[in-house]
CSV table of C-alpha atoms in Angstrom, one decimal:
chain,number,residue,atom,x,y,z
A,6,UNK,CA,266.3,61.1,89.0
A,7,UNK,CA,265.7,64.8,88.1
A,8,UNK,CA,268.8,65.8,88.2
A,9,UNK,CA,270.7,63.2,86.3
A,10,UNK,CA,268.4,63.6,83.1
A,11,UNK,CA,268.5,67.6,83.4
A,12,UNK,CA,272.8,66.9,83.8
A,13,UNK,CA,272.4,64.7,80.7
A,14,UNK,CA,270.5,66.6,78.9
A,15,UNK,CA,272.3,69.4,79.4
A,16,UNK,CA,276.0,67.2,78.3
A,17,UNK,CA,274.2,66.5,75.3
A,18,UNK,CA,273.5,69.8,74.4
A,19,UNK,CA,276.8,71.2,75.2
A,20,UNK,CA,278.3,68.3,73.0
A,21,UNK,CA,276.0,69.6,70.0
A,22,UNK,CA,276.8,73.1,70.3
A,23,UNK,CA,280.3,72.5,70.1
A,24,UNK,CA,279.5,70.4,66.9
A,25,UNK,CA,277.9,72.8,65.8
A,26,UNK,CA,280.7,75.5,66.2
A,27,UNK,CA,283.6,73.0,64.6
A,28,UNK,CA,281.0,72.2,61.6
A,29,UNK,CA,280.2,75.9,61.2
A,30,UNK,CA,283.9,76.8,61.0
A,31,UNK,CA,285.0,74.3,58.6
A,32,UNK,CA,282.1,75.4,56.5
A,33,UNK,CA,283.1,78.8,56.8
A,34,UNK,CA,286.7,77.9,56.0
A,35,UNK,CA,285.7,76.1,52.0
A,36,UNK,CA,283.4,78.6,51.8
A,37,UNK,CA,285.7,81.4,51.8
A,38,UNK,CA,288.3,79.1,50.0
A,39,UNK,CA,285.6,78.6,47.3
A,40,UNK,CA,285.2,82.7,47.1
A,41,UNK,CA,288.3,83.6,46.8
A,42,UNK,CA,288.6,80.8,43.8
A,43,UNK,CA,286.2,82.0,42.4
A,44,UNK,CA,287.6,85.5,42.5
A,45,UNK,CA,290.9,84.4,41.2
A,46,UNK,CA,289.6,82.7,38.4
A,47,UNK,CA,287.3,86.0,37.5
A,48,UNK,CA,290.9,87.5,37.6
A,49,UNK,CA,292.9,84.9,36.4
A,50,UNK,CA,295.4,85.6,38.6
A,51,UNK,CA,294.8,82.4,40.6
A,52,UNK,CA,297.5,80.2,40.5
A,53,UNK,CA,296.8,77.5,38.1
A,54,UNK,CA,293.3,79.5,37.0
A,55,UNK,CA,291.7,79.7,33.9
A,56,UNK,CA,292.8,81.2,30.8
A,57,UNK,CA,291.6,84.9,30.4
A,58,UNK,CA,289.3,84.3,28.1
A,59,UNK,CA,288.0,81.2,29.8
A,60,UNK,CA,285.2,83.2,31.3
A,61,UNK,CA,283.2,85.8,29.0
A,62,UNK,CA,281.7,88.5,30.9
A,63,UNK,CA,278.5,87.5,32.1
A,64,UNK,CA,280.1,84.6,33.8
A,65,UNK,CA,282.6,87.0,35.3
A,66,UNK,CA,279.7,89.2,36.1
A,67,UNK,CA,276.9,86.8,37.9
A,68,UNK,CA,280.4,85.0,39.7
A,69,UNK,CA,281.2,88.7,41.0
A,70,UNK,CA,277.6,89.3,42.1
A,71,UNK,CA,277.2,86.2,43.9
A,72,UNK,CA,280.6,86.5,46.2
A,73,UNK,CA,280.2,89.8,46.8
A,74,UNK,CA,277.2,89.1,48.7
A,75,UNK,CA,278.2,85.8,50.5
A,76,UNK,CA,281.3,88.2,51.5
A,77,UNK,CA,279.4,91.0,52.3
A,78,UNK,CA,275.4,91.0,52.0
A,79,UNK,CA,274.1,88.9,55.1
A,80,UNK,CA,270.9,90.1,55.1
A,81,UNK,CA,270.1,88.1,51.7
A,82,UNK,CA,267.8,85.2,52.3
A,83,UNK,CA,269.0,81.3,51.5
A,84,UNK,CA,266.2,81.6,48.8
A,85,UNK,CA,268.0,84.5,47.2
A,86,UNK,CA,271.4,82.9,48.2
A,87,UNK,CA,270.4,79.9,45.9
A,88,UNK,CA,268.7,81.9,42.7
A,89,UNK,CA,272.5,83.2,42.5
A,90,UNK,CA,274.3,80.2,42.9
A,91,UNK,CA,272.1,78.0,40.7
A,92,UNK,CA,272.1,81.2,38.1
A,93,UNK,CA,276.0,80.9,38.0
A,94,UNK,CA,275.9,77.2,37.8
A,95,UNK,CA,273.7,77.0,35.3
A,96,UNK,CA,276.5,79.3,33.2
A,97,UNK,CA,278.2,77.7,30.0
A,98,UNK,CA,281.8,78.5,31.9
A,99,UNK,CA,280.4,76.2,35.0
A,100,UNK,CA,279.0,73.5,32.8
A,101,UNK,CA,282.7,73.7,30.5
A,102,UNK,CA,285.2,74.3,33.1
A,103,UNK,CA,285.2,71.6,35.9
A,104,UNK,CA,286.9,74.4,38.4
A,105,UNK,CA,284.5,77.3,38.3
A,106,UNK,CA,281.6,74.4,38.8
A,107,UNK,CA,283.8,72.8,42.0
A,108,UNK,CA,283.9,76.0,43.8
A,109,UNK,CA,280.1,76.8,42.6
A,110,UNK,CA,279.2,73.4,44.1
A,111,UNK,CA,280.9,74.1,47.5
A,112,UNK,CA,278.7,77.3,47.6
A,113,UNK,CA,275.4,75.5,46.8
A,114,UNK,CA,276.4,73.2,50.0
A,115,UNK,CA,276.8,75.9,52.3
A,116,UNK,CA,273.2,77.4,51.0
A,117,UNK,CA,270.9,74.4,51.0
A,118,UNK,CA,270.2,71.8,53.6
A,119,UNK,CA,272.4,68.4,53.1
A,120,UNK,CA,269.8,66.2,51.8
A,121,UNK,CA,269.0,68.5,49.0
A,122,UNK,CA,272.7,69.0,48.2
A,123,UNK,CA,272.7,64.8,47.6
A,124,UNK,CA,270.6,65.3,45.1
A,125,UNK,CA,271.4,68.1,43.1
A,126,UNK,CA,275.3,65.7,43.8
A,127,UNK,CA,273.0,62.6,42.2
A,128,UNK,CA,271.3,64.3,39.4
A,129,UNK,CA,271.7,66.6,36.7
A,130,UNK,CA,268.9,69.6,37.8
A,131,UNK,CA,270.3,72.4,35.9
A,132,UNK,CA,269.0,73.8,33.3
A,133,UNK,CA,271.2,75.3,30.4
A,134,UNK,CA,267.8,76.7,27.5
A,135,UNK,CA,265.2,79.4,28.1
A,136,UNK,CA,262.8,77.0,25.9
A,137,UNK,CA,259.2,76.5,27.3
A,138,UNK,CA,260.3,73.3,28.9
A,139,UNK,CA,263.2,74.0,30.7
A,140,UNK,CA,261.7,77.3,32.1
A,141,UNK,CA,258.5,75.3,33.6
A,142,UNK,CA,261.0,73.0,35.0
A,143,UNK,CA,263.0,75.7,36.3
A,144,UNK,CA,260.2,76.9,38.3
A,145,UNK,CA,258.8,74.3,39.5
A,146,UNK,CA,262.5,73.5,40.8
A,147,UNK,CA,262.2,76.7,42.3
A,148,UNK,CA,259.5,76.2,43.9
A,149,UNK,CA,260.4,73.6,45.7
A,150,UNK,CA,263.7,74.4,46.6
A,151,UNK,CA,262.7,77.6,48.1
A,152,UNK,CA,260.0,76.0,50.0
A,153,UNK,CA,262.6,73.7,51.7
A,154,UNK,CA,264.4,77.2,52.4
A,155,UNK,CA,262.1,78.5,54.6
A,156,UNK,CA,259.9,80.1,51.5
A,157,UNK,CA,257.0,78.5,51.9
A,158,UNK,CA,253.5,80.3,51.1
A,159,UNK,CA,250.2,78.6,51.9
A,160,UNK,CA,247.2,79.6,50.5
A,161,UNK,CA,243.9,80.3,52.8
A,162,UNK,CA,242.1,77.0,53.5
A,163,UNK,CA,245.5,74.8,52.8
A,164,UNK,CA,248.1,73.6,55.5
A,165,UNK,CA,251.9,73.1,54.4
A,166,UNK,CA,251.6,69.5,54.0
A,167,UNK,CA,249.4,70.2,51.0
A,168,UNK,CA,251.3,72.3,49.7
A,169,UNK,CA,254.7,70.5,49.7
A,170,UNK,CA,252.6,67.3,48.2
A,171,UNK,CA,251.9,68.9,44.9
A,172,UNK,CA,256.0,70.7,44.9
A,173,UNK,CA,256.6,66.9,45.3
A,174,UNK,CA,254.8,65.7,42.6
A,175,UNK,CA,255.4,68.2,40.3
A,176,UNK,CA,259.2,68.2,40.7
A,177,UNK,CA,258.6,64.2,40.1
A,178,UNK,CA,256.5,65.1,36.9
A,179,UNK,CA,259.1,67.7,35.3
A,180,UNK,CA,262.3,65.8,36.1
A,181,UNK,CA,261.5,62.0,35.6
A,182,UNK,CA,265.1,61.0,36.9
A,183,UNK,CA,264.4,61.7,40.5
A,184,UNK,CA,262.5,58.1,40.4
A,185,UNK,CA,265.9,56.0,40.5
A,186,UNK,CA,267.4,58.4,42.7
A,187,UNK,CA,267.9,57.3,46.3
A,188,UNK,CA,269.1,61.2,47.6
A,189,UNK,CA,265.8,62.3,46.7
A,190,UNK,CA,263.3,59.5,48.2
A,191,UNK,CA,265.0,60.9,51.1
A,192,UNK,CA,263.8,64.5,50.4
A,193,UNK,CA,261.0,63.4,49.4
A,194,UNK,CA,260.2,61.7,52.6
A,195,UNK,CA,261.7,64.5,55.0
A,196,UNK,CA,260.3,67.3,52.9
A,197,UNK,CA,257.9,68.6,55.2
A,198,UNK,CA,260.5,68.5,58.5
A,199,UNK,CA,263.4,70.1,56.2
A,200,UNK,CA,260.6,73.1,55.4
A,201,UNK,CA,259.0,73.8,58.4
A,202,UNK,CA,262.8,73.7,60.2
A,203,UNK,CA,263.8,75.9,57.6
A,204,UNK,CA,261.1,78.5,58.8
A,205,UNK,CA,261.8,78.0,62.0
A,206,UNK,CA,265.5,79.1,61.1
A,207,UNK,CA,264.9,81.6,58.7
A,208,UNK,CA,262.1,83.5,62.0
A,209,UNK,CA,265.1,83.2,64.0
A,210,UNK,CA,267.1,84.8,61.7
A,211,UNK,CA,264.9,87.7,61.3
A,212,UNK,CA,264.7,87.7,65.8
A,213,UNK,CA,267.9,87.9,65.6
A,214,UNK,CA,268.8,90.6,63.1
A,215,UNK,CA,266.5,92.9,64.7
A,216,UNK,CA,267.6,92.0,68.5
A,217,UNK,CA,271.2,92.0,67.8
A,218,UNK,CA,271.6,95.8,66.9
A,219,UNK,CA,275.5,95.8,67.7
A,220,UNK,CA,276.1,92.2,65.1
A,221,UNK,CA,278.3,90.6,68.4
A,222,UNK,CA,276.3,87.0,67.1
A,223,UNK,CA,274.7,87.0,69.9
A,224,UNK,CA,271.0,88.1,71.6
A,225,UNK,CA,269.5,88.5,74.7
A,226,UNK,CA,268.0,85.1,75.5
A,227,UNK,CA,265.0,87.3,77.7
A,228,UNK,CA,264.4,89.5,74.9
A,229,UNK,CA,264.5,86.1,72.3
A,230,UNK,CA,261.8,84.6,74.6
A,231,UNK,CA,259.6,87.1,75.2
A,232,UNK,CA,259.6,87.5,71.2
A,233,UNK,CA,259.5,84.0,70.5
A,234,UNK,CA,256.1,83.5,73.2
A,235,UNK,CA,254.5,86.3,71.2
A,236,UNK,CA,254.9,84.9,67.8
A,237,UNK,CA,254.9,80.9,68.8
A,238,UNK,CA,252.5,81.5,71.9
A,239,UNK,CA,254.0,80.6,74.9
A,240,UNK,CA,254.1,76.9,75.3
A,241,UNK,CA,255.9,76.2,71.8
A,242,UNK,CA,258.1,78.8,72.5
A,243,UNK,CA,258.9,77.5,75.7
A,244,UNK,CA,260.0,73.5,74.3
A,245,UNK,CA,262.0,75.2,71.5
A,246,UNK,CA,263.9,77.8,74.1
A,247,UNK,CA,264.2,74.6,76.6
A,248,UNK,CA,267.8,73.8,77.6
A,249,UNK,CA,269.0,77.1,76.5
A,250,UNK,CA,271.7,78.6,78.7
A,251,UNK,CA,272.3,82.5,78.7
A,252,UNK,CA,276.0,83.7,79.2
A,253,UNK,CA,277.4,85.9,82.1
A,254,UNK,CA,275.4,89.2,80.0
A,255,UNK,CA,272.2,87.2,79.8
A,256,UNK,CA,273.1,86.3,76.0
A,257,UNK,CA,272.7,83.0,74.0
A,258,UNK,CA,275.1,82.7,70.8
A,259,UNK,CA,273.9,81.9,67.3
A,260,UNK,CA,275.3,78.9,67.0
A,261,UNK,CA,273.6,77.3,70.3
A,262,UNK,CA,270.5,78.6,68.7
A,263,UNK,CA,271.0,76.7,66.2
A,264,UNK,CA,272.0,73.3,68.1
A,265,UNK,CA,268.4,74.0,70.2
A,266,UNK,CA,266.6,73.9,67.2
A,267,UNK,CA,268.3,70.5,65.7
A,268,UNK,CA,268.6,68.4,68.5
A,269,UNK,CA,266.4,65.5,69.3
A,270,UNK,CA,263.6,66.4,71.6
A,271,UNK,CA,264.6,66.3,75.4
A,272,UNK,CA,264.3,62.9,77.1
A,273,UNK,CA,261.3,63.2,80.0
A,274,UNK,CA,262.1,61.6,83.1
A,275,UNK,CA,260.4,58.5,83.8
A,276,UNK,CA,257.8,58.7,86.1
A,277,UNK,CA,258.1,57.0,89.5
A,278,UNK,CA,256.2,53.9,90.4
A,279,UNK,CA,254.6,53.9,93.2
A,280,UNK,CA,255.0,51.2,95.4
Protein backbone atom coordinates (compact mmCIF):
# COMPACT_ATOMS: atom_id res chain seq x y z
CA UNK A 1 0.00 0.00 0.00
CA UNK A 2 2.99 2.15 0.91
CA UNK A 3 4.67 1.66 -1.83
CA UNK A 4 2.13 2.13 -4.60
CA UNK A 5 1.09 5.71 -3.26
CA UNK A 6 4.88 6.76 -2.74
CA UNK A 7 5.38 5.18 -6.77
CA UNK A 8 2.39 7.33 -7.65
CA UNK A 9 3.16 10.01 -6.10
CA UNK A 10 6.35 10.19 -7.27
CA UNK A 11 4.85 9.57 -11.33
CA UNK A 12 2.88 12.47 -10.63
CA UNK A 13 5.57 14.53 -9.74
CA UNK A 14 7.79 13.55 -12.48
CA UNK A 15 4.87 14.17 -14.96
CA UNK A 16 4.69 17.93 -13.51
CA UNK A 17 8.17 18.67 -13.64
CA UNK A 18 8.44 17.80 -17.10
CA UNK A 19 5.38 20.16 -17.59
CA UNK A 20 6.90 22.38 -16.05
CA UNK A 21 10.21 22.26 -18.20
CA UNK A 22 7.99 22.24 -21.73
CA UNK A 23 5.87 25.28 -20.29
CA UNK A 24 9.00 27.11 -19.15
CA UNK A 25 10.58 26.78 -22.51
CA UNK A 26 7.81 27.82 -24.61
CA UNK A 27 7.61 30.73 -22.39
CA UNK A 28 11.08 31.48 -22.72
CA UNK A 29 10.80 31.01 -26.47
CA UNK A 30 7.79 34.24 -27.01
CA UNK A 31 9.46 35.88 -24.49
CA UNK A 32 12.68 36.33 -26.23
CA UNK A 33 10.62 36.57 -29.61
CA UNK A 34 8.75 39.41 -27.92
CA UNK A 35 12.39 41.11 -27.01
CA UNK A 36 13.86 40.95 -29.84
CA UNK A 37 10.48 42.66 -31.48
CA UNK A 38 10.57 44.96 -29.40
CA UNK A 39 14.27 45.73 -30.21
CA UNK A 40 13.57 45.74 -33.83
CA UNK A 41 10.90 47.99 -33.73
CA UNK A 42 13.15 50.52 -31.33
CA UNK A 43 15.50 50.08 -34.48
CA UNK A 44 13.17 49.87 -37.09
CA UNK A 45 15.05 47.47 -38.71
CA UNK A 46 12.47 44.75 -38.03
CA UNK A 47 11.00 43.44 -40.98
CA UNK A 48 7.66 44.87 -41.32
CA UNK A 49 8.39 47.35 -38.06
CA UNK A 50 7.38 50.63 -37.50
CA UNK A 51 8.06 53.67 -39.15
CA UNK A 52 11.17 55.56 -37.65
CA UNK A 53 9.37 57.99 -36.18
CA UNK A 54 6.65 55.68 -34.97
CA UNK A 55 8.38 55.67 -31.61
CA UNK A 56 9.61 59.12 -29.95
CA UNK A 57 12.32 58.66 -27.60
CA UNK A 58 10.93 57.95 -24.38
CA UNK A 59 9.11 55.08 -25.88
CA UNK A 60 12.38 53.96 -27.41
CA UNK A 61 14.05 54.62 -24.11
CA UNK A 62 11.62 52.85 -21.23
CA UNK A 63 11.31 49.74 -24.31
CA UNK A 64 15.33 49.65 -24.14
CA UNK A 65 15.31 49.65 -20.28
CA UNK A 66 12.88 47.05 -19.88
CA UNK A 67 14.59 44.31 -22.36
CA UNK A 68 17.78 44.98 -21.31
CA UNK A 69 16.91 43.67 -17.99
CA UNK A 70 14.61 40.71 -18.99
CA UNK A 71 17.82 39.86 -21.20
CA UNK A 72 20.27 40.56 -18.82
CA UNK A 73 19.28 41.73 -15.09
CA UNK A 74 17.82 38.51 -13.28
CA UNK A 75 18.27 39.68 -10.05
CA UNK A 76 15.24 42.21 -10.61
CA UNK A 77 12.15 41.31 -8.65
CA UNK A 78 8.62 40.40 -10.56
CA UNK A 79 7.43 43.61 -8.72
CA UNK A 80 10.11 45.64 -10.48
CA UNK A 81 9.73 43.34 -13.61
CA UNK A 82 5.98 44.72 -13.75
CA UNK A 83 6.52 48.62 -12.82
CA UNK A 84 8.58 48.38 -16.25
CA UNK A 85 6.32 46.59 -18.29
CA UNK A 86 3.13 48.40 -17.25
CA UNK A 87 5.37 51.80 -17.47
CA UNK A 88 5.95 50.90 -21.27
CA UNK A 89 2.47 49.86 -21.74
CA UNK A 90 1.06 52.64 -20.44
CA UNK A 91 3.22 54.60 -23.33
CA UNK A 92 1.18 56.60 -26.14
CA UNK A 93 3.30 54.27 -28.88
CA UNK A 94 1.81 51.05 -26.98
CA UNK A 95 -1.74 52.47 -26.75
CA UNK A 96 -1.34 53.73 -30.87
CA UNK A 97 0.56 51.04 -32.33
CA UNK A 98 -1.15 47.55 -31.89
CA UNK A 99 2.55 45.79 -32.37
CA UNK A 100 4.64 47.45 -29.70
CA UNK A 101 1.47 46.72 -27.26
CA UNK A 102 1.40 42.73 -28.66
CA UNK A 103 4.90 42.09 -27.76
CA UNK A 104 4.48 44.34 -24.39
CA UNK A 105 1.45 42.09 -23.55
CA UNK A 106 3.50 38.81 -24.12
CA UNK A 107 6.02 40.34 -21.46
CA UNK A 108 3.38 41.18 -18.87
CA UNK A 109 2.33 37.26 -19.22
CA UNK A 110 5.57 36.01 -18.51
CA UNK A 111 5.76 38.53 -15.34
CA UNK A 112 2.46 38.05 -13.55
CA UNK A 113 0.63 34.93 -12.48
CA UNK A 114 -2.15 33.76 -15.21
CA UNK A 115 -5.14 34.78 -13.51
CA UNK A 116 -4.02 38.33 -13.17
CA UNK A 117 -2.95 38.36 -16.88
CA UNK A 118 -6.99 37.53 -17.62
CA UNK A 119 -7.74 40.43 -16.35
CA UNK A 120 -5.52 42.98 -17.31
CA UNK A 121 -6.70 40.66 -21.11
CA UNK A 122 -10.54 41.51 -19.88
CA UNK A 123 -10.14 45.13 -18.80
CA UNK A 124 -8.70 48.22 -19.69
CA UNK A 125 -6.23 48.96 -16.27
CA UNK A 126 -3.82 51.26 -17.72
CA UNK A 127 -3.60 54.44 -17.01
CA UNK A 128 -2.56 57.02 -19.79
CA UNK A 129 -2.91 60.98 -17.20
CA UNK A 130 -0.74 61.91 -14.21
CA UNK A 131 -4.20 63.69 -12.91
CA UNK A 132 -5.15 63.09 -9.17
CA UNK A 133 -7.40 60.26 -10.21
CA UNK A 134 -5.59 58.22 -12.32
CA UNK A 135 -2.40 58.37 -10.05
CA UNK A 136 -4.62 57.11 -6.88
CA UNK A 137 -5.78 54.44 -9.09
CA UNK A 138 -2.37 53.77 -10.20
CA UNK A 139 -1.32 52.96 -6.79
CA UNK A 140 -3.79 51.29 -5.54
CA UNK A 141 -3.28 48.97 -8.77
CA UNK A 142 0.12 48.73 -7.58
CA UNK A 143 -0.55 47.82 -4.58
CA UNK A 144 -2.26 44.98 -5.34
CA UNK A 145 -0.47 43.71 -8.00
CA UNK A 146 2.68 43.62 -6.23
CA UNK A 147 1.14 41.99 -3.27
CA UNK A 148 0.12 39.06 -5.60
CA UNK A 149 4.02 39.19 -6.60
CA UNK A 150 5.26 38.22 -3.56
CA UNK A 151 5.32 42.09 -2.18
CA UNK A 152 3.33 41.83 0.48
CA UNK A 153 3.91 44.01 3.75
CA UNK A 154 1.85 43.41 6.88
CA UNK A 155 1.65 45.73 9.45
CA UNK A 156 2.21 44.64 13.37
CA UNK A 157 -1.09 43.35 14.79
CA UNK A 158 -2.60 42.39 11.00
CA UNK A 159 -2.26 38.93 9.16
CA UNK A 160 -2.22 38.92 5.16
CA UNK A 161 -5.68 38.15 4.84
CA UNK A 162 -6.42 41.65 6.14
CA UNK A 163 -4.42 43.03 4.29
CA UNK A 164 -5.34 41.66 0.73
CA UNK A 165 -9.23 42.40 1.82
CA UNK A 166 -8.82 46.14 1.80
CA UNK A 167 -6.19 45.83 -1.85
CA UNK A 168 -9.48 43.95 -2.85
CA UNK A 169 -11.81 46.45 -2.04
CA UNK A 170 -9.96 49.33 -2.93
CA UNK A 171 -9.03 48.04 -6.45
CA UNK A 172 -13.03 47.36 -6.64
CA UNK A 173 -13.54 51.06 -5.46
CA UNK A 174 -11.07 52.81 -8.01
CA UNK A 175 -11.79 50.67 -11.07
CA UNK A 176 -15.64 50.00 -11.00
CA UNK A 177 -15.42 47.67 -14.16
CA UNK A 178 -13.86 44.81 -12.34
CA UNK A 179 -17.65 44.10 -11.09
CA UNK A 180 -18.80 42.55 -14.59
CA UNK A 181 -15.59 40.98 -15.00
CA UNK A 182 -15.47 37.22 -14.61
CA UNK A 183 -11.23 37.07 -14.77
CA UNK A 184 -11.16 39.05 -11.78
CA UNK A 185 -13.97 37.29 -9.43
CA UNK A 186 -11.42 34.72 -9.97
CA UNK A 187 -8.61 36.87 -8.44
CA UNK A 188 -10.53 38.01 -6.29
CA UNK A 189 -11.33 34.74 -4.84
CA UNK A 190 -7.69 33.17 -5.11
CA UNK A 191 -6.02 36.40 -4.02
CA UNK A 192 -4.71 35.30 -0.88
CA UNK A 193 -3.31 31.58 -2.35
CA UNK A 194 -1.78 33.54 -5.53
CA UNK A 195 0.07 35.97 -2.71
CA UNK A 196 1.27 33.83 -0.19
CA UNK A 197 2.57 31.26 -3.27
CA UNK A 198 4.13 34.15 -4.69
CA UNK A 199 6.19 34.64 -1.37
CA UNK A 200 6.89 31.33 -1.19
CA UNK A 201 8.46 31.70 -4.76
CA UNK A 202 9.97 34.92 -4.53
CA UNK A 203 12.09 33.13 -0.66
CA UNK A 204 12.99 30.54 -2.92
CA UNK A 205 14.33 32.77 -5.26
CA UNK A 206 16.38 34.56 -2.89
CA UNK A 207 17.68 30.55 -1.43
CA UNK A 208 18.48 30.08 -4.43
CA UNK A 209 20.57 32.99 -5.65
CA UNK A 210 22.55 32.82 -2.66
CA UNK A 211 23.06 28.84 -2.69
CA UNK A 212 23.70 28.63 -6.29
CA UNK A 213 27.08 30.64 -6.35
CA UNK A 214 28.26 29.09 -9.90
CA UNK A 215 24.26 30.05 -11.76
CA UNK A 216 24.22 25.96 -13.01
CA UNK A 217 20.05 26.45 -12.05
CA UNK A 218 20.51 24.25 -9.74
CA UNK A 219 21.12 23.94 -5.57
CA UNK A 220 22.09 21.55 -3.19
CA UNK A 221 18.76 20.06 -2.07
CA UNK A 222 20.78 19.49 1.82
CA UNK A 223 21.85 22.89 1.86
CA UNK A 224 18.01 24.11 0.46
CA UNK A 225 16.60 22.10 3.49
CA UNK A 226 18.59 22.96 6.10
CA UNK A 227 17.79 26.72 4.96
CA UNK A 228 14.30 26.18 4.30
CA UNK A 229 13.85 24.38 8.32
CA UNK A 230 15.51 27.44 9.63
CA UNK A 231 13.28 30.03 7.99
CA UNK A 232 9.92 27.78 7.71
CA UNK A 233 10.80 25.69 11.05
CA UNK A 234 11.15 22.28 10.38
CA UNK A 235 7.82 20.68 9.87
CA UNK A 236 6.63 23.14 7.04
CA UNK A 237 9.71 22.91 5.54
CA UNK A 238 9.65 19.32 5.50
CA UNK A 239 5.83 19.01 3.46
CA UNK A 240 7.04 21.70 1.06
CA UNK A 241 10.61 19.73 0.32
CA UNK A 242 8.48 16.34 0.34
CA UNK A 243 8.86 14.36 -2.88
CA UNK A 244 11.85 16.19 -3.89
CA UNK A 245 14.50 14.06 -5.54
CA UNK A 246 18.29 15.21 -5.52
CA UNK A 247 20.45 14.34 -8.72
CA UNK A 248 23.65 12.08 -8.84
CA UNK A 249 25.57 15.59 -7.07
CA UNK A 250 22.94 15.88 -4.46
CA UNK A 251 21.26 18.84 -6.51
CA UNK A 252 17.52 19.56 -7.23
CA UNK A 253 16.80 21.89 -10.48
CA UNK A 254 14.87 25.01 -10.50
CA UNK A 255 12.26 23.94 -12.32
CA UNK A 256 11.37 20.87 -10.00
CA UNK A 257 11.33 23.44 -7.40
CA UNK A 258 9.04 24.91 -8.85
CA UNK A 259 6.61 21.85 -9.67
CA UNK A 260 7.03 21.01 -5.62
CA UNK A 261 5.64 24.06 -4.78
CA UNK A 262 2.48 23.96 -7.32
CA UNK A 263 1.40 20.61 -7.11
CA UNK A 264 -1.64 19.38 -5.18
CA UNK A 265 -0.75 18.26 -1.75
CA UNK A 266 0.49 14.51 -1.60
CA UNK A 267 -2.25 11.88 -1.26
CA UNK A 268 -1.79 10.04 2.39
CA UNK A 269 -2.22 6.51 2.38
CA UNK A 270 -5.33 5.14 3.76
CA UNK A 271 -5.13 3.73 6.90
CA UNK A 272 -5.56 -0.03 7.34
CA UNK A 273 -8.63 -1.41 8.94
CA UNK A 274 -8.26 -3.59 11.28
CA UNK A 275 -10.05 -6.64 11.19
Amino acid sequence: MHGSVAERNAEQLAKRVEKVHHDAGLENERLLGACLDLLGMCSGNAAGSLPSNALDEVARDRIGVLVDVLLHDHHRTPAEQFDLVYTALCLPAAQHHRQVQRSLLVVLRSVVPETLYRVFESVDLFLLQDDEQSLRQRDVLMKFVHALLGELHVPDGLVEEEVLSVYVENMKAVFPVLATCPAWQVVERDAVTIALKAKLFALLSRLCAVLDEDKTGKVKLADLRSTAERVLRKGQASRLLEGAQADKDGKIAYPQLAALLTRPPLKKPAPVQSR
